[in-house]
Amino acid sequence: MDSQTSQSSQAPQPSPSPHTFQVDLRGLVDLLSHHLYSSPKVYLRELLQNAVDAITARRAAEPDAPASVRLFTEPGALRVEDSGIGLTEADVHDLLATIGRSSKRADGLQEARSDFLGQFGIGLLACFVVAERIRVVSRSARTPDAAPVEWTATDDGSYTVRTLPDDARPEPGTTVHLVARAGAAEWLAEDRVLALARDFGSLLPYDVRVGEEAVTDLPAPWDRPYPSPAARRVALGRHCHDLFGFRPLDAIELDVPLAGIRGVAYVLPSAVSPAQRAGHRVHLKGMLLTERAEQLLPDWAFFVRCVLDTDSLRPTASRESLYEDETLAAVREALGERIRAWLTDLAAGDPERLAAFLAVHHLGVKSLARHDREMLRVMLPWLPFETTDGRLSLEEFARRHRVVHFTRTVEEYRQVAPIASAQGVGVINCGYTYDSELVEALPSVRPGTVVAELDADTVTAHLDAVDPAVELALSGFLATARATLDPLGCDVVLRAFHPLSVPALHLDDRAARHEQARAQAEEQADDLWAGILGSLRGEAPRARLVLNHLSPLIRRIGSLGEPELIGTAVESLYGQALLMAQRPLRPADSALLNRAFIGLLEWATNGEGDR
């Protein structure tokens, strides 16, 4: 008994019956419209795409087969007819009745797969975004004797299939009828359908019409013959205005045969931020894939907008953007090389157009040149920089000056530019994006060039020293001035320099500012942090106030006999020098300015009362 029970308990159990997933079509349509597709308008692209794929499949077997797509509108309805390969009843049951299966898997369609626009079997399902009922009537070109077949589906997930008499569809091909769902009739209106068809299908290789209005417009504007280069520029400029809304500075041919790419890049007429994401129009085998392709070009090429047609790039599942893969990376590199070649050609043969371009988009070229030594070499005579000699290229500036001095910030440049210029010291303002990297890379493309960052010591060294006897005579004045500014971490130096209109010059560098910030933080910290910050105290040079002995004002202040008045005057000179250098003011600096201003007013009014 035990043995029998044991054997019985180990006997195999029957397998449970498999079940089929039930698809909520309404929920799936909601998913498509709100998460996969950016807009209901993609329904028309899917219809055009299915029609073009069907024609492509038929022509793979019959090269001379008719190739036409016709769209007809009625109030709240749309009819799309194509002369493609068509379907049999078995195809309908196998393909249209299974959500997500692509009709391109049918025999005869697979052979032409490399020419298909789509890679995903969304197909007619996308039409439920705007339609409550879809009716498909089709006749197969592969089985001419088969009767026409009708497939009708509604958005509740139900469908019917039946065969029709021969006269219902005498010729091979497919007709799709859509009936608009509530609130979506506008998407099937004639004007909307025509606009969408032209937007999506203007470069399709077959004859596509909405009623009698032509949709396709071939050859593409960049492939058309023109009587002259000027006529070509005018035509492409008009094309750019129609697509992007601006008149381009220039048009760059984008011809990459190995990647199956033909198109044009339009140069923006005004400067844009490098951080602004560019939107490019990409057609895939003639069908518009996206008008917002952001990853098509290198980041430095933010000054152009592209429109092109390709047969090599992969679309994402929504067919509204590009799949990031090795092919796209190679295309990005190739297109960047084409834009780089255009810049090189301008530099070699059309300097006026290059100068006009750089006047607007020098930032993009600088971004390219900092990573591309050859481009830096080519652009050296053209890239503009702000210098003490005016706006010059690096090449011209390096010819004028034995040492190329530069500052890393705009504030540092404003500090020293007037004085350095008067002393014959050339300085480049590298406080703008990419400039310091390019100047530091200058010796790599111009051997023998000496590049040095300008600091306070260098500026002071170029100022004329004062006669020792004169400085000795002013020792009392200088001692008072140094004692006044010592709490602010600033030394006082006496020099002679031009222009005479500058009585005092405030000089510091990044090391000095770092030490000032550390000292200020130490004052405000608790004992623990003050000890830590104190241990970080460096031997960095302090800021300095350089007094101009050639200035009549400095000579008058130096002759004052009252230490308190000398201190107030020196504080005023210090504050004015800070303001002229456009340095950020610390709380102590602001307090000093206020104190000096009030002190001078008191001195002036007291002096007036005594007179």
PDB file of C-alpha atoms in Angstrom, residues 66 72 84 90 104 135 153 174 190 204 219 237 245 260 357 372 456 463 495 502 512 531 560 572 588:
ATOM      1  CA  PRO A  66       3.256  50.841 -61.072  1.00  0.00           C
ATOM      2  CA  PHE A  72      -8.443  61.046 -50.683  1.00  0.00           C
ATOM      3  CA  GLY A  84       1.962  47.716 -53.780  1.00  0.00           C
ATOM      4  CA  ALA A  90      -4.006  34.009 -45.321  1.00  0.00           C
ATOM      5  CA  LYS A 104       7.201  42.809 -43.862  1.00  0.00           C
ATOM      6  CA  ARG A 135     -10.977  49.042 -43.083  1.00  0.00           C
ATOM      7  CA  ALA A 153     -11.086  46.530 -37.129  1.00  0.00           C
ATOM      8  CA  THR A 174      -4.141  47.976 -50.924  1.00  0.00           C
ATOM      9  CA  GLU A 190      -7.687  67.777 -46.492  1.00  0.00           C
ATOM     10  CA  LEU A 204       9.824  59.734 -51.286  1.00  0.00           C
ATOM     11  CA  PRO A 219      15.033  65.729 -56.994  1.00  0.00           C
ATOM     12  CA  GLY A 237      18.529  79.952 -49.129  1.00  0.00           C
ATOM     13  CA  GLY A 245      12.639  80.121 -40.918  1.00  0.00           C
ATOM     14  CA  GLY A 260      24.319  56.832 -48.156  1.00  0.00           C
ATOM     15  CA  PHE A 357      31.288  83.765 -40.847  1.00  0.00           C
ATOM     16  CA  ASP A 372      42.197  69.923 -33.687  1.00  0.00           C
ATOM     17  CA  ALA A 456      51.207  91.171 -10.854  1.00  0.00           C
ATOM     18  CA  LEU A 463      56.701  99.944 -14.723  1.00  0.00           C
ATOM     19  CA  ARG A 495      56.226 103.492  -9.602  1.00  0.00           C
ATOM     20  CA  VAL A 502      45.621 106.735 -13.674  1.00  0.00           C
ATOM     21  CA  ALA A 512      46.740  86.424  -3.972  1.00  0.00           C
ATOM     22  CA  GLY A 531      43.257  76.198  12.967  1.00  0.00           C
ATOM     23  CA  LEU A 560      50.318 116.181   2.884  1.00  0.00           C
ATOM     24  CA  SER A 572      40.028 106.487  -1.517  1.00  0.00           C
ATOM     25  CA  ALA A 588      35.803  95.145   4.235  1.00  0.00           C
TER      26      ALA A 588
END
